Short mmCIF file of C-alpha atoms and ligand atoms in Angstrom, two decimals:
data_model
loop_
_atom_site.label_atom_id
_atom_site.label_comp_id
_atom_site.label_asym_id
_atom_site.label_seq_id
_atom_site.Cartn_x
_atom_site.Cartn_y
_atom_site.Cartn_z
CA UNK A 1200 6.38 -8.37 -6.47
CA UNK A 1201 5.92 -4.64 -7.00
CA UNK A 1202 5.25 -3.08 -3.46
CA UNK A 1203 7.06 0.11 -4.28
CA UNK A 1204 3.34 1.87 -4.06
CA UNK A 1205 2.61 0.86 -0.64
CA UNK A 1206 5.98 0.03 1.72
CA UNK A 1207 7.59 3.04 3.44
CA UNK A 1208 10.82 3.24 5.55
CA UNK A 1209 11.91 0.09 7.43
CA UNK A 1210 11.20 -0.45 10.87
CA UNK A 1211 11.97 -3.15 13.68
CA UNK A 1212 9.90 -6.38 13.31
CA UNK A 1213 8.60 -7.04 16.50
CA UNK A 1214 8.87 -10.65 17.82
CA UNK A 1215 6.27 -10.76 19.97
CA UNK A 1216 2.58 -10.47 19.26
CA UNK A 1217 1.48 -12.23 15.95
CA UNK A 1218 -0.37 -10.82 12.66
CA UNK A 1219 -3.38 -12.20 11.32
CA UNK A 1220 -4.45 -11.42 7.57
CA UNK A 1221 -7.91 -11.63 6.34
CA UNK A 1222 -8.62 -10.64 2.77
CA UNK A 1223 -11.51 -11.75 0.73
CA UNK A 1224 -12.93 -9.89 -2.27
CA UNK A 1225 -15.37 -6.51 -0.93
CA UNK A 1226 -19.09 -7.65 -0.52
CA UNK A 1227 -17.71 -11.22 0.64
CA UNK A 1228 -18.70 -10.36 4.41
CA UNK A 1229 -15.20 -10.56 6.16
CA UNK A 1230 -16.61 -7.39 8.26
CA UNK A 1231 -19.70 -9.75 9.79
CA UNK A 1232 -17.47 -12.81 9.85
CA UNK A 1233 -14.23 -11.08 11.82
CA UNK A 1234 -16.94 -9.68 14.20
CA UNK A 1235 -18.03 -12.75 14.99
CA UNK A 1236 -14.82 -14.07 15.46
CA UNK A 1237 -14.04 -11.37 17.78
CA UNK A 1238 -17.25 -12.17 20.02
CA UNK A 1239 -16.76 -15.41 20.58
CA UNK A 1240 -12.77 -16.04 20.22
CA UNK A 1241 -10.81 -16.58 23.14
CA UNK A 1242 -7.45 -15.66 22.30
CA UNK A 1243 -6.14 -12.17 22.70
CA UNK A 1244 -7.06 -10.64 19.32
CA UNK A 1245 -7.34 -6.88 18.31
CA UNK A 1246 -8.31 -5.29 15.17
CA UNK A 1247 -6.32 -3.25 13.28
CA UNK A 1248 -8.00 0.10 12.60
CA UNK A 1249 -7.38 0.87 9.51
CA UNK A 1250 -6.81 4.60 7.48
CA UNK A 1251 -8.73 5.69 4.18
CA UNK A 1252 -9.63 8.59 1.95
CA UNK A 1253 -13.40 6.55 0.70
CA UNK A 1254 -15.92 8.49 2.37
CA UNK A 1255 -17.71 6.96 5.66
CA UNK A 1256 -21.30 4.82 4.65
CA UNK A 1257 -23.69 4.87 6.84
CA UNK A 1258 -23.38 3.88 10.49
CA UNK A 1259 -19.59 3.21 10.07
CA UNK A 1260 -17.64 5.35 12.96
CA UNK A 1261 -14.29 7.31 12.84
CA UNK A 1262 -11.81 5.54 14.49
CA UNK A 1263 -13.74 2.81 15.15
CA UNK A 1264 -14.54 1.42 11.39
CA UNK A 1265 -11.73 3.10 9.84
CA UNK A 1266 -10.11 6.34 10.50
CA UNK A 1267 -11.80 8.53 7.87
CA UNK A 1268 -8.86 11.16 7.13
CA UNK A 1269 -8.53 13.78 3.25
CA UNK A 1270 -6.30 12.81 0.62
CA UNK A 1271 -4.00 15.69 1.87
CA UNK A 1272 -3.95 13.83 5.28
CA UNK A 1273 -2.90 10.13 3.99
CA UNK A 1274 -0.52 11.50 1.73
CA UNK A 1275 1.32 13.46 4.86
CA UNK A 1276 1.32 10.62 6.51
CA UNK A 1277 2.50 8.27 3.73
CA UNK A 1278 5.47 10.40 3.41
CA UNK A 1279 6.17 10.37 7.25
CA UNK A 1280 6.72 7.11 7.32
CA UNK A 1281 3.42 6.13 9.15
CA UNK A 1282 2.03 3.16 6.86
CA UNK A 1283 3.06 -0.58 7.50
CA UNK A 1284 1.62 -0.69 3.93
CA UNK A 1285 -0.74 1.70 2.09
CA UNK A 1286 -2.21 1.43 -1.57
CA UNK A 1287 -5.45 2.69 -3.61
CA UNK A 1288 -7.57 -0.15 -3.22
CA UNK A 1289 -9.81 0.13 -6.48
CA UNK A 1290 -7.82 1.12 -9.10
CA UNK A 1291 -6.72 4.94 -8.71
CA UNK A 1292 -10.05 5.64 -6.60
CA UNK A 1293 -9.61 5.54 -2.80
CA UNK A 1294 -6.58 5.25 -0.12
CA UNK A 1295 -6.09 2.58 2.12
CA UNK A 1296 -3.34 1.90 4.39
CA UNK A 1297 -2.56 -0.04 7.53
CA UNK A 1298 -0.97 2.17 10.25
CA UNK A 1299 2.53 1.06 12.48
CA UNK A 1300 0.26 2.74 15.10
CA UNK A 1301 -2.50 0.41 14.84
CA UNK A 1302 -0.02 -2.95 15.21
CA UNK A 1303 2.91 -1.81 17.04
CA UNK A 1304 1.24 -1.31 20.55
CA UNK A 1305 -0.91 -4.84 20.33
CA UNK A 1306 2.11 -7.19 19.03
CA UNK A 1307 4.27 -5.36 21.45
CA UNK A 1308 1.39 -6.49 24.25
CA UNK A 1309 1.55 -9.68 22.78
CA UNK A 1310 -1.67 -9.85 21.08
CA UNK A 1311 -2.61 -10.86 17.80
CA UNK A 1312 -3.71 -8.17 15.54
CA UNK A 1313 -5.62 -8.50 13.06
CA UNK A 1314 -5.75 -6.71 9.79
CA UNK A 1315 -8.79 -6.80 7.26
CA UNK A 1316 -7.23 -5.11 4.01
CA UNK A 1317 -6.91 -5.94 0.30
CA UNK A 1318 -4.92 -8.44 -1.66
CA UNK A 1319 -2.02 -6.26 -2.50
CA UNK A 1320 -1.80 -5.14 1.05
CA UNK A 1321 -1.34 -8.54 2.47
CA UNK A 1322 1.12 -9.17 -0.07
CA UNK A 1323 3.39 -6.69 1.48
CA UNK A 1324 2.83 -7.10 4.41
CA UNK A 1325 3.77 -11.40 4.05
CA UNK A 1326 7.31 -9.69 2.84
CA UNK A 1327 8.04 -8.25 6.42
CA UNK A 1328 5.75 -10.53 8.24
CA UNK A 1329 6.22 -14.04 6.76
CA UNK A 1330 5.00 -15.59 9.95
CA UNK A 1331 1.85 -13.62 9.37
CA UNK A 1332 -1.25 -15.68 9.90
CA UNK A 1333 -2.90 -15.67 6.55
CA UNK A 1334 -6.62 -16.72 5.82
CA UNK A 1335 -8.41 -15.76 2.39
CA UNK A 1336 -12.55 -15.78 3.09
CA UNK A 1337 -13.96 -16.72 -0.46
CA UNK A 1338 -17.64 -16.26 -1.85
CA UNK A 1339 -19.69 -19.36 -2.57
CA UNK A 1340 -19.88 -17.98 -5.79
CA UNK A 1341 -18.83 -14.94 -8.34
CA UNK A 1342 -23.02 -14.73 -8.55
CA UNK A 1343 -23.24 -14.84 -4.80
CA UNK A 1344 -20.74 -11.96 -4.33
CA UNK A 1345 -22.73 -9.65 -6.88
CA UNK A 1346 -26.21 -10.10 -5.22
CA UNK A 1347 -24.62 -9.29 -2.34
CA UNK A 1348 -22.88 -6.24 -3.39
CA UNK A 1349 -25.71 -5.15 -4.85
CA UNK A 1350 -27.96 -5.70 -1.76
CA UNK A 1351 -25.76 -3.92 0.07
CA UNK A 1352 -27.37 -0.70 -1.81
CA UNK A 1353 -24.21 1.92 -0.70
CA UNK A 1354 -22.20 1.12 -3.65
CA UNK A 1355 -22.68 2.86 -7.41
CA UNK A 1356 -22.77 0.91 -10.48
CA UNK A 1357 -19.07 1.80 -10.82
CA UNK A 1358 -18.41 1.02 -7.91
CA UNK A 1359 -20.30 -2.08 -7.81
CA UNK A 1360 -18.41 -2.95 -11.39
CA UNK A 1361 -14.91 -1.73 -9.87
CA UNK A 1362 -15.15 -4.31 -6.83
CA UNK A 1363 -16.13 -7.25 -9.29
CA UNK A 1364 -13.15 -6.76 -11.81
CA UNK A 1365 -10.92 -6.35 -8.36
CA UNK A 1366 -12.66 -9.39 -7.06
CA UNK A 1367 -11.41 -11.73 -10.16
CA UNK A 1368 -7.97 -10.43 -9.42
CA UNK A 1369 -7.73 -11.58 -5.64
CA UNK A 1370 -9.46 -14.90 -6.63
CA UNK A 1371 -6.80 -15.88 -8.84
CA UNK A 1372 -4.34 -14.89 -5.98
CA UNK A 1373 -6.03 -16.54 -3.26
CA UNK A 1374 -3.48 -19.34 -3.04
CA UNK A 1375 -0.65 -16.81 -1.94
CA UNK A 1376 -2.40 -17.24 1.40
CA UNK A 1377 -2.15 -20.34 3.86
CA UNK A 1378 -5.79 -20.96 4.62
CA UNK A 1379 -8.12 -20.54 2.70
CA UNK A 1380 -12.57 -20.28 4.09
CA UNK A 1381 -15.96 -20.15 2.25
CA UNK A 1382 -18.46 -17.72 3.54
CA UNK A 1383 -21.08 -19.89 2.61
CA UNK A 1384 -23.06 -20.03 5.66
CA UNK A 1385 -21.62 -17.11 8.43
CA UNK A 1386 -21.84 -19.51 11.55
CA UNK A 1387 -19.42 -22.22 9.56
CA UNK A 1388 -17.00 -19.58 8.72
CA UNK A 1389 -16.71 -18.19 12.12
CA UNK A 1390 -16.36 -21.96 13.19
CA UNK A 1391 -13.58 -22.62 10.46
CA UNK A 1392 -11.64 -19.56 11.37
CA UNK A 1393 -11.79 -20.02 15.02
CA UNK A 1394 -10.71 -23.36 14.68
CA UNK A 1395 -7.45 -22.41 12.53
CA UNK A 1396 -6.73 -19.59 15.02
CA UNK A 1397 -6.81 -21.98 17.75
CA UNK A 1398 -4.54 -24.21 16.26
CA UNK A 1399 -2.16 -21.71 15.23
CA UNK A 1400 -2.61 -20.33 19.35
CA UNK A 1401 -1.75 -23.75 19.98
CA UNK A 1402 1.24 -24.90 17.76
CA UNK A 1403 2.71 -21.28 18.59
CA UNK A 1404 2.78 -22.69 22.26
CA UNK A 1405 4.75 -25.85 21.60
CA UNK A 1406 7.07 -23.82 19.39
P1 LIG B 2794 -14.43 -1.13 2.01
O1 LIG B 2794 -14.40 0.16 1.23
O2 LIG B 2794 -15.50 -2.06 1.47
O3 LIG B 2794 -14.51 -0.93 3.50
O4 LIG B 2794 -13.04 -1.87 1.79
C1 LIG B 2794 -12.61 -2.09 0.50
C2 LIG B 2794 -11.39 -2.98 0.50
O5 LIG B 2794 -10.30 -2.31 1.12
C3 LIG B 2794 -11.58 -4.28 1.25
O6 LIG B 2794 -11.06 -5.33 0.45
C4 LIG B 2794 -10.74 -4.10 2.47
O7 LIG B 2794 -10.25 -5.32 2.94
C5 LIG B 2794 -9.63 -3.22 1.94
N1 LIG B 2794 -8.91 -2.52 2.99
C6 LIG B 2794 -9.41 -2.02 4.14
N2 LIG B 2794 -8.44 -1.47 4.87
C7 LIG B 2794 -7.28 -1.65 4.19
C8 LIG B 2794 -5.91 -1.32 4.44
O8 LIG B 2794 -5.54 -0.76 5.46
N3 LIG B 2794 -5.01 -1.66 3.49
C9 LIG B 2794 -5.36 -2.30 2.35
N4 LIG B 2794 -4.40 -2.61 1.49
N5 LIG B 2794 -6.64 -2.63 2.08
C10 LIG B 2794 -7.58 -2.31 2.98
#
């Protein structure tokens, strides 16, 4: 697999604390769904702030939704070292990258953190993390995704066009991952999820 784009200098895994993966093409809702999960999950899970050069839309926070940072910025801290994985999610548009910072203090705690990012990310980060929790949330539908990409009404036509050619990709990738969850109806795929992090919580006990 070429990761040579996003991995930087190696560092320590950490044995305690677990990862958990959730990709699922943009538009497909993992941002409701993971909230959800959040709310009414039991088990000690934190979300990975992620870092990226896209500008904010509206109502999304610095350092709460992402920390919004320039090109200048990510690329100073690419070189440092700082990324677990970075990469430019839609084609040579936009940085994203997953900071040590935002995992290294929660798995030391011994939580389980949780990082929404891209297809290509998640790759990488299954190469250092292979005992990564992965789940893939999947539309009902290639139609459903569009209408709701397009009802979303922050994204250009490009834009719109962009995350449906990048959607196809991660589709035919989706088996990479070892659970996979249709966000058909939201309340089912917060049920699904919770249910295979609670059986992961629980295995991970016996181990
Ligand atoms: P959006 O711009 O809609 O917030 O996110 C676009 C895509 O970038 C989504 O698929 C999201 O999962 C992904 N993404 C968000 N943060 C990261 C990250 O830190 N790394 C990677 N590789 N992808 C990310």
């Amino acid at each position: 697999m070429h990761i040579g784009q996003g991995m930087t200098e190696r560092k320590p895994i950490l044995r305690q604390g677990r990862l958990v993966i959730v990709s699922g093409p943009s538009g497909v809702g993992k941002t409701s769904v993971m909230q959800r999960v959040f709310d009414s999950s039991e088990l000690p899970l934190v979300r990975s702030v992620s870092a990226t050069t896209r500008p904010p839309r509206p109502g999304e926070i610095d350092g709460q939704d992402y920390h919004f940072i320039t090109n200048d910025e990510f690329q100073l801290r690419r070189q440092r070292g700082e990324f677990l994985e970075c990469f430019q999610v839609f084609d040579h548009s936009c940085w994203y990258g997953t900071l040590w910072a935002a995992v290294t203090p929660g798995l030391a705690a011994g939580k389980w953190v949780v990082l929404e990012i891209d297809v290509q990310g998640a790759l990488a980060v299954m190469e250092r993390f292979a005992e990564a929790i992965t789940i893939f949330l999947r539309p009902s539908s290639r139609e459903e995704l569009e209408r709701r990409l397009r009802g979303r009404g922050t994204e250009t036509e490009q834009s719109i066009c962009r995350r449906l050619a990048k959607a196809d990709r991660e589709l035919a990738l989706a088996d990479r991952y070892r659970h996979q969850v249709v966000n058909d109806r939201l309340d089912e795929a917060v049920r699904q999820i919770c249910a295979i992090l609670t059986t992961e919580w629980e295995r991970a006990q016996h181990d």
